């Protein structure tokens, strides 16, 4: 499929993908909820830079010093040794666990989770966020019983995170479904790359202007601008 032919908000295309999916994988931050709705990513990145500074790691590279992405700081921490990596990872985990208590559910996410569970097919959450944070959110919103497995960050080693296909592969093993029959749903280019490397199909959630064009280069099976469309497509 060429980049300009990836269907966007085509309910029939979404329905075809979902109908031939044996296990659905949802990314957490975006498709399920807005983890940073009350904690902007820039503030989290600043928090982690503060942890590094407290450990004597100042004079960060320009890319790390200016980044609004906490995972860029976490990746740099890993290059500074086990202690810096451990402390930074622990700080990020603690922040995420706190953040999910106020995270806003993505419109349509609960309906999709419930509708998919009713099909009898397994649903997984596959996330670079910490497993503790994902599990806390699902329990808080009464969704834990609808999720077959959570494949998420359990240690601060950034090399194990998406776009590395390790987390998707772990989810495939947990639900006993081959990757080619699993479909991740994500609003992240990183996740679409992980899906491609795992040899899965994927649905892109283009929830911001320009994302559908950006996603097209990774050849998702379909793209939607809203999780709500997935619930509607599942009912076709």
PDB file of C-alpha atoms in Angstrom:
ATOM      1  CA  UNK A   1       0.000   0.000   0.000  1.00  0.00           C
ATOM      2  CA  UNK A   2       1.494   3.351  -0.985  1.00  0.00           C
ATOM      3  CA  UNK A   3       1.673   6.187   1.525  1.00  0.00           C
ATOM      4  CA  UNK A   4      -1.096   8.206  -0.100  1.00  0.00           C
ATOM      5  CA  UNK A   5      -3.502   5.270  -0.129  1.00  0.00           C
ATOM      6  CA  UNK A   6      -3.587   4.417   3.580  1.00  0.00           C
ATOM      7  CA  UNK A   7      -7.289   4.794   4.446  1.00  0.00           C
ATOM      8  CA  UNK A   8      -8.148   7.380   7.107  1.00  0.00           C
ATOM      9  CA  UNK A   9     -11.420   7.142   9.060  1.00  0.00           C
ATOM     10  CA  UNK A  10     -12.724   4.558   6.614  1.00  0.00           C
ATOM     11  CA  UNK A  11     -15.027   2.508   8.821  1.00  0.00           C
ATOM     12  CA  UNK A  12     -15.180  -0.363   6.336  1.00  0.00           C
ATOM     13  CA  UNK A  13     -11.380  -0.544   6.174  1.00  0.00           C
ATOM     14  CA  UNK A  14     -11.159  -0.447   9.962  1.00  0.00           C
ATOM     15  CA  UNK A  15     -13.835  -3.128  10.196  1.00  0.00           C
ATOM     16  CA  UNK A  16     -11.932  -5.422   7.817  1.00  0.00           C
ATOM     17  CA  UNK A  17      -8.770  -5.115   9.889  1.00  0.00           C
ATOM     18  CA  UNK A  18     -10.579  -5.721  13.165  1.00  0.00           C
ATOM     19  CA  UNK A  19     -12.564  -8.658  11.762  1.00  0.00           C
ATOM     20  CA  UNK A  20      -9.348 -10.476  10.885  1.00  0.00           C
ATOM     21  CA  UNK A  21      -7.583  -9.610  14.160  1.00  0.00           C
ATOM     22  CA  UNK A  22      -7.295 -12.347  16.780  1.00  0.00           C
ATOM     23  CA  UNK A  23      -5.776 -10.094  19.450  1.00  0.00           C
ATOM     24  CA  UNK A  24      -5.903  -6.313  19.774  1.00  0.00           C
ATOM     25  CA  UNK A  25      -3.005  -4.429  21.371  1.00  0.00           C
ATOM     26  CA  UNK A  26      -3.653  -0.915  22.668  1.00  0.00           C
ATOM     27  CA  UNK A  27      -0.911   1.535  23.409  1.00  0.00           C
ATOM     28  CA  UNK A  28      -1.580   3.183  26.778  1.00  0.00           C
ATOM     29  CA  UNK A  29      -0.735   6.882  26.537  1.00  0.00           C
ATOM     30  CA  UNK A  30      -3.045   8.091  23.770  1.00  0.00           C
ATOM     31  CA  UNK A  31      -5.425   5.283  22.788  1.00  0.00           C
ATOM     32  CA  UNK A  32      -6.408   4.494  26.406  1.00  0.00           C
ATOM     33  CA  UNK A  33      -5.820   7.736  28.298  1.00  0.00           C
ATOM     34  CA  UNK A  34      -3.826  10.953  28.394  1.00  0.00           C
ATOM     35  CA  UNK A  35      -1.142  10.174  30.949  1.00  0.00           C
ATOM     36  CA  UNK A  36       0.259  13.709  30.809  1.00  0.00           C
ATOM     37  CA  UNK A  37      -3.068  15.537  30.803  1.00  0.00           C
ATOM     38  CA  UNK A  38      -2.136  17.170  34.127  1.00  0.00           C
ATOM     39  CA  UNK A  39       1.616  16.690  33.914  1.00  0.00           C
ATOM     40  CA  UNK A  40       3.102  18.053  30.651  1.00  0.00           C
ATOM     41  CA  UNK A  41       5.892  15.926  29.227  1.00  0.00           C
ATOM     42  CA  UNK A  42       8.281  18.890  29.452  1.00  0.00           C
ATOM     43  CA  UNK A  43       7.801  19.000  33.226  1.00  0.00           C
ATOM     44  CA  UNK A  44       8.525  15.293  33.503  1.00  0.00           C
ATOM     45  CA  UNK A  45      11.669  15.649  31.402  1.00  0.00           C
ATOM     46  CA  UNK A  46      12.749  18.523  33.689  1.00  0.00           C
ATOM     47  CA  UNK A  47      12.108  16.300  36.711  1.00  0.00           C
ATOM     48  CA  UNK A  48      14.388  13.603  35.309  1.00  0.00           C
ATOM     49  CA  UNK A  49      17.068  16.146  34.436  1.00  0.00           C
ATOM     50  CA  UNK A  50      16.870  17.251  38.075  1.00  0.00           C
ATOM     51  CA  UNK A  51      17.458  13.670  39.206  1.00  0.00           C
ATOM     52  CA  UNK A  52      20.541  13.505  37.010  1.00  0.00           C
ATOM     53  CA  UNK A  53      21.801  16.845  38.295  1.00  0.00           C
ATOM     54  CA  UNK A  54      21.329  15.632  41.876  1.00  0.00           C
ATOM     55  CA  UNK A  55      23.618  12.743  41.028  1.00  0.00           C
ATOM     56  CA  UNK A  56      26.274  15.073  39.688  1.00  0.00           C
ATOM     57  CA  UNK A  57      25.391  14.656  36.014  1.00  0.00           C
ATOM     58  CA  UNK A  58      25.323  18.202  34.699  1.00  0.00           C
ATOM     59  CA  UNK A  59      26.378  19.568  31.336  1.00  0.00           C
ATOM     60  CA  UNK A  60      23.925  17.415  29.413  1.00  0.00           C
ATOM     61  CA  UNK A  61      24.178  17.186  25.618  1.00  0.00           C
ATOM     62  CA  UNK A  62      22.098  19.872  23.898  1.00  0.00           C
ATOM     63  CA  UNK A  63      19.606  17.316  22.581  1.00  0.00           C
ATOM     64  CA  UNK A  64      18.978  15.945  26.074  1.00  0.00           C
ATOM     65  CA  UNK A  65      18.961  19.348  27.769  1.00  0.00           C
ATOM     66  CA  UNK A  66      16.356  20.721  25.366  1.00  0.00           C
ATOM     67  CA  UNK A  67      14.154  17.659  24.888  1.00  0.00           C
ATOM     68  CA  UNK A  68      10.534  17.631  26.043  1.00  0.00           C
ATOM     69  CA  UNK A  69      10.498  13.821  25.888  1.00  0.00           C
ATOM     70  CA  UNK A  70      11.200  12.072  29.221  1.00  0.00           C
ATOM     71  CA  UNK A  71      12.320   8.963  27.350  1.00  0.00           C
ATOM     72  CA  UNK A  72      15.149  10.924  25.717  1.00  0.00           C
ATOM     73  CA  UNK A  73      16.397  11.767  29.215  1.00  0.00           C
ATOM     74  CA  UNK A  74      15.924   8.159  30.340  1.00  0.00           C
ATOM     75  CA  UNK A  75      17.931   6.939  27.356  1.00  0.00           C
ATOM     76  CA  UNK A  76      20.763   9.322  28.225  1.00  0.00           C
ATOM     77  CA  UNK A  77      20.662   8.212  31.866  1.00  0.00           C
ATOM     78  CA  UNK A  78      21.290   4.646  30.718  1.00  0.00           C
ATOM     79  CA  UNK A  79      24.538   5.810  29.135  1.00  0.00           C
ATOM     80  CA  UNK A  80      25.728   7.258  32.456  1.00  0.00           C
ATOM     81  CA  UNK A  81      25.831   3.992  34.355  1.00  0.00           C
ATOM     82  CA  UNK A  82      23.626   1.666  36.354  1.00  0.00           C
ATOM     83  CA  UNK A  83      23.067   4.024  39.291  1.00  0.00           C
ATOM     84  CA  UNK A  84      21.940   6.994  37.185  1.00  0.00           C
ATOM     85  CA  UNK A  85      19.778   4.693  35.113  1.00  0.00           C
ATOM     86  CA  UNK A  86      18.147   3.132  38.177  1.00  0.00           C
ATOM     87  CA  UNK A  87      17.427   6.448  39.914  1.00  0.00           C
ATOM     88  CA  UNK A  88      16.042   8.081  36.796  1.00  0.00           C
ATOM     89  CA  UNK A  89      13.905   5.067  35.982  1.00  0.00           C
ATOM     90  CA  UNK A  90      12.522   4.990  39.529  1.00  0.00           C
ATOM     91  CA  UNK A  91      11.651   8.686  39.336  1.00  0.00           C
ATOM     92  CA  UNK A  92       9.833   8.217  36.041  1.00  0.00           C
ATOM     93  CA  UNK A  93       7.904   5.230  37.389  1.00  0.00           C
ATOM     94  CA  UNK A  94       6.852   7.150  40.516  1.00  0.00           C
ATOM     95  CA  UNK A  95       5.700  10.074  38.416  1.00  0.00           C
ATOM     96  CA  UNK A  96       3.668   7.852  36.094  1.00  0.00           C
ATOM     97  CA  UNK A  97       1.943   6.080  38.974  1.00  0.00           C
ATOM     98  CA  UNK A  98       0.954   9.468  40.383  1.00  0.00           C
ATOM     99  CA  UNK A  99      -0.040  10.861  36.995  1.00  0.00           C
ATOM    100  CA  UNK A 100      -2.498   8.086  36.121  1.00  0.00           C
ATOM    101  CA  UNK A 101      -4.627   8.914  39.156  1.00  0.00           C
ATOM    102  CA  UNK A 102      -5.675  12.072  37.314  1.00  0.00           C
ATOM    103  CA  UNK A 103      -5.260  10.871  33.715  1.00  0.00           C
ATOM    104  CA  UNK A 104      -8.215  11.636  31.461  1.00  0.00           C
ATOM    105  CA  UNK A 105      -9.679   8.639  29.588  1.00  0.00           C
ATOM    106  CA  UNK A 106      -9.462   8.937  25.826  1.00  0.00           C
ATOM    107  CA  UNK A 107     -12.947   9.430  24.339  1.00  0.00           C
ATOM    108  CA  UNK A 108     -14.191   6.072  23.075  1.00  0.00           C
ATOM    109  CA  UNK A 109     -11.480   4.019  24.793  1.00  0.00           C
ATOM    110  CA  UNK A 110     -13.679   2.422  27.450  1.00  0.00           C
ATOM    111  CA  UNK A 111     -16.332   1.614  24.854  1.00  0.00           C
ATOM    112  CA  UNK A 112     -13.729  -0.016  22.613  1.00  0.00           C
ATOM    113  CA  UNK A 113     -12.288  -2.080  25.462  1.00  0.00           C
ATOM    114  CA  UNK A 114     -15.733  -3.278  26.499  1.00  0.00           C
ATOM    115  CA  UNK A 115     -16.832  -4.007  22.925  1.00  0.00           C
ATOM    116  CA  UNK A 116     -13.655  -5.954  22.159  1.00  0.00           C
ATOM    117  CA  UNK A 117     -13.934  -7.978  25.375  1.00  0.00           C
ATOM    118  CA  UNK A 118     -17.465  -8.960  24.346  1.00  0.00           C
ATOM    119  CA  UNK A 119     -16.065 -10.531  21.158  1.00  0.00           C
ATOM    120  CA  UNK A 120     -14.189 -13.054  23.301  1.00  0.00           C
ATOM    121  CA  UNK A 121     -10.867 -12.181  21.699  1.00  0.00           C
ATOM    122  CA  UNK A 122      -7.891 -11.169  23.871  1.00  0.00           C
ATOM    123  CA  UNK A 123      -6.973  -7.550  24.451  1.00  0.00           C
ATOM    124  CA  UNK A 124      -3.573  -6.389  25.669  1.00  0.00           C
ATOM    125  CA  UNK A 125      -2.084  -3.078  26.659  1.00  0.00           C
ATOM    126  CA  UNK A 126       1.435  -2.717  25.261  1.00  0.00           C
ATOM    127  CA  UNK A 127       3.236   0.348  26.534  1.00  0.00           C
ATOM    128  CA  UNK A 128       6.573   2.026  27.170  1.00  0.00           C
ATOM    129  CA  UNK A 129       4.986   3.417  30.331  1.00  0.00           C
ATOM    130  CA  UNK A 130       5.607   1.498  33.541  1.00  0.00           C
ATOM    131  CA  UNK A 131       3.620  -1.643  34.140  1.00  0.00           C
ATOM    132  CA  UNK A 132       2.734  -0.390  37.624  1.00  0.00           C
ATOM    133  CA  UNK A 133       1.205   2.790  36.195  1.00  0.00           C
ATOM    134  CA  UNK A 134      -0.797   0.933  33.540  1.00  0.00           C
ATOM    135  CA  UNK A 135      -2.093  -1.582  36.070  1.00  0.00           C
ATOM    136  CA  UNK A 136      -3.006   1.188  38.517  1.00  0.00           C
ATOM    137  CA  UNK A 137      -5.023   3.023  35.866  1.00  0.00           C
ATOM    138  CA  UNK A 138      -6.867  -0.087  34.720  1.00  0.00           C
ATOM    139  CA  UNK A 139      -7.772  -0.972  38.303  1.00  0.00           C
ATOM    140  CA  UNK A 140      -8.861   2.576  39.081  1.00  0.00           C
ATOM    141  CA  UNK A 141     -11.263   2.580  36.124  1.00  0.00           C
ATOM    142  CA  UNK A 142     -12.548  -0.971  36.569  1.00  0.00           C
ATOM    143  CA  UNK A 143     -10.945  -2.215  33.359  1.00  0.00           C
ATOM    144  CA  UNK A 144      -8.392  -4.715  34.662  1.00  0.00           C
ATOM    145  CA  UNK A 145     -10.720  -7.675  34.205  1.00  0.00           C
ATOM    146  CA  UNK A 146     -11.181  -6.855  30.516  1.00  0.00           C
ATOM    147  CA  UNK A 147      -7.451  -6.887  29.692  1.00  0.00           C
ATOM    148  CA  UNK A 148      -5.766 -10.238  29.108  1.00  0.00           C
ATOM    149  CA  UNK A 149      -2.238  -8.976  29.700  1.00  0.00           C
ATOM    150  CA  UNK A 150      -0.161  -5.839  30.188  1.00  0.00           C
ATOM    151  CA  UNK A 151       3.204  -5.781  28.443  1.00  0.00           C
ATOM    152  CA  UNK A 152       4.918  -2.648  29.675  1.00  0.00           C
ATOM    153  CA  UNK A 153       8.112  -1.229  31.143  1.00  0.00           C
ATOM    154  CA  UNK A 154       9.375  -3.168  34.160  1.00  0.00           C
ATOM    155  CA  UNK A 155      12.959  -1.906  34.277  1.00  0.00           C
ATOM    156  CA  UNK A 156      14.694   1.313  33.217  1.00  0.00           C
ATOM    157  CA  UNK A 157      16.609  -0.208  30.291  1.00  0.00           C
ATOM    158  CA  UNK A 158      15.442   1.950  27.334  1.00  0.00           C
ATOM    159  CA  UNK A 159      16.811  -0.491  24.757  1.00  0.00           C
ATOM    160  CA  UNK A 160      13.981  -2.905  25.625  1.00  0.00           C
ATOM    161  CA  UNK A 161      11.273  -0.368  24.826  1.00  0.00           C
ATOM    162  CA  UNK A 162       9.470   0.253  21.548  1.00  0.00           C
ATOM    163  CA  UNK A 163      10.467   0.553  18.699  1.00  0.00           C
ATOM    164  CA  UNK A 164      12.201  -2.625  19.889  1.00  0.00           C
ATOM    165  CA  UNK A 165       9.537  -5.311  19.237  1.00  0.00           C
ATOM    166  CA  UNK A 166      10.256  -7.019  22.581  1.00  0.00           C
ATOM    167  CA  UNK A 167       7.107  -5.734  24.340  1.00  0.00           C
ATOM    168  CA  UNK A 168       4.781  -6.642  21.430  1.00  0.00           C
ATOM    169  CA  UNK A 169       6.412 -10.067  21.219  1.00  0.00           C
ATOM    170  CA  UNK A 170       5.846 -10.611  24.941  1.00  0.00           C
ATOM    171  CA  UNK A 171       2.190  -9.695  24.488  1.00  0.00           C
ATOM    172  CA  UNK A 172       1.883 -12.164  21.597  1.00  0.00           C
ATOM    173  CA  UNK A 173       3.299 -14.907  23.791  1.00  0.00           C
ATOM    174  CA  UNK A 174       1.000 -14.032  26.687  1.00  0.00           C
ATOM    175  CA  UNK A 175      -2.157 -14.218  24.548  1.00  0.00           C
ATOM    176  CA  UNK A 176      -0.858 -17.170  22.484  1.00  0.00           C
ATOM    177  CA  UNK A 177      -1.550 -15.435  19.172  1.00  0.00           C
ATOM    178  CA  UNK A 178       1.058 -15.080  16.393  1.00  0.00           C
ATOM    179  CA  UNK A 179       2.162 -11.537  15.592  1.00  0.00           C
ATOM    180  CA  UNK A 180       0.614 -11.603  12.124  1.00  0.00           C
ATOM    181  CA  UNK A 181      -2.824 -12.032  13.730  1.00  0.00           C
ATOM    182  CA  UNK A 182      -2.312  -9.246  16.293  1.00  0.00           C
ATOM    183  CA  UNK A 183      -3.089  -5.586  15.600  1.00  0.00           C
ATOM    184  CA  UNK A 184      -1.550  -2.820  17.701  1.00  0.00           C
ATOM    185  CA  UNK A 185      -3.355   0.526  17.904  1.00  0.00           C
ATOM    186  CA  UNK A 186      -1.182   3.551  18.638  1.00  0.00           C
ATOM    187  CA  UNK A 187      -0.830   7.299  18.178  1.00  0.00           C
ATOM    188  CA  UNK A 188       2.962   6.976  18.158  1.00  0.00           C
ATOM    189  CA  UNK A 189       5.322   6.575  15.227  1.00  0.00           C
ATOM    190  CA  UNK A 190       7.609   4.628  17.555  1.00  0.00           C
ATOM    191  CA  UNK A 191       4.868   2.071  18.140  1.00  0.00           C
ATOM    192  CA  UNK A 192       4.071   1.685  14.457  1.00  0.00           C
ATOM    193  CA  UNK A 193       7.740   0.948  13.852  1.00  0.00           C
ATOM    194  CA  UNK A 194       7.669  -1.649  16.623  1.00  0.00           C
ATOM    195  CA  UNK A 195       4.618  -3.264  15.019  1.00  0.00           C
ATOM    196  CA  UNK A 196       6.354  -3.442  11.671  1.00  0.00           C
ATOM    197  CA  UNK A 197       9.442  -4.995  13.247  1.00  0.00           C
ATOM    198  CA  UNK A 198       7.228  -7.487  15.081  1.00  0.00           C
ATOM    199  CA  UNK A 199       5.585  -8.320  11.705  1.00  0.00           C
ATOM    200  CA  UNK A 200       2.168  -7.237  12.936  1.00  0.00           C
ATOM    201  CA  UNK A 201      -0.403  -5.145  11.199  1.00  0.00           C
ATOM    202  CA  UNK A 202      -1.225  -1.842  12.885  1.00  0.00           C
ATOM    203  CA  UNK A 203      -3.841   0.869  13.132  1.00  0.00           C
ATOM    204  CA  UNK A 204      -2.553   4.402  13.528  1.00  0.00           C
ATOM    205  CA  UNK A 205      -4.425   6.844  15.768  1.00  0.00           C
ATOM    206  CA  UNK A 206      -3.771  10.184  14.067  1.00  0.00           C
ATOM    207  CA  UNK A 207      -5.119  12.323  16.887  1.00  0.00           C
ATOM    208  CA  UNK A 208      -3.173  15.423  15.851  1.00  0.00           C
ATOM    209  CA  UNK A 209      -2.888  17.321  12.584  1.00  0.00           C
ATOM    210  CA  UNK A 210      -0.250  15.894  10.269  1.00  0.00           C
ATOM    211  CA  UNK A 211      -0.009  12.499  11.961  1.00  0.00           C
ATOM    212  CA  UNK A 212      -1.835  10.595   9.225  1.00  0.00           C
ATOM    213  CA  UNK A 213       0.775  11.718   6.688  1.00  0.00           C
ATOM    214  CA  UNK A 214       3.570  10.891   9.115  1.00  0.00           C
ATOM    215  CA  UNK A 215       2.149   7.450   9.846  1.00  0.00           C
ATOM    216  CA  UNK A 216       1.669   6.580   6.182  1.00  0.00           C
ATOM    217  CA  UNK A 217       5.403   5.988   5.758  1.00  0.00           C
ATOM    218  CA  UNK A 218       5.110   3.055   8.193  1.00  0.00           C
ATOM    219  CA  UNK A 219       2.262   1.525   6.138  1.00  0.00           C
ATOM    220  CA  UNK A 220      -0.357   0.888   8.819  1.00  0.00           C
ATOM    221  CA  UNK A 221      -3.298  -1.185   7.665  1.00  0.00           C
ATOM    222  CA  UNK A 222      -5.600   1.748   8.431  1.00  0.00           C
ATOM    223  CA  UNK A 223      -5.577   5.066  10.237  1.00  0.00           C
ATOM    224  CA  UNK A 224      -8.229   6.704  12.367  1.00  0.00           C
ATOM    225  CA  UNK A 225      -8.428  10.154  13.901  1.00  0.00           C
ATOM    226  CA  UNK A 226     -10.469   8.943  16.876  1.00  0.00           C
ATOM    227  CA  UNK A 227     -10.687   5.843  19.043  1.00  0.00           C
ATOM    228  CA  UNK A 228     -14.463   6.238  18.794  1.00  0.00           C
ATOM    229  CA  UNK A 229     -14.314   5.189  15.145  1.00  0.00           C
ATOM    230  CA  UNK A 230     -12.829   1.835  16.169  1.00  0.00           C
ATOM    231  CA  UNK A 231     -15.824   1.051  18.376  1.00  0.00           C
ATOM    232  CA  UNK A 232     -18.158   1.947  15.547  1.00  0.00           C
ATOM    233  CA  UNK A 233     -16.181  -0.133  13.043  1.00  0.00           C
ATOM    234  CA  UNK A 234     -16.253  -3.129  15.372  1.00  0.00           C
ATOM    235  CA  UNK A 235     -20.040  -3.102  15.243  1.00  0.00           C
ATOM    236  CA  UNK A 236     -20.277  -3.160  11.440  1.00  0.00           C
TER     237      UNK A 236
END
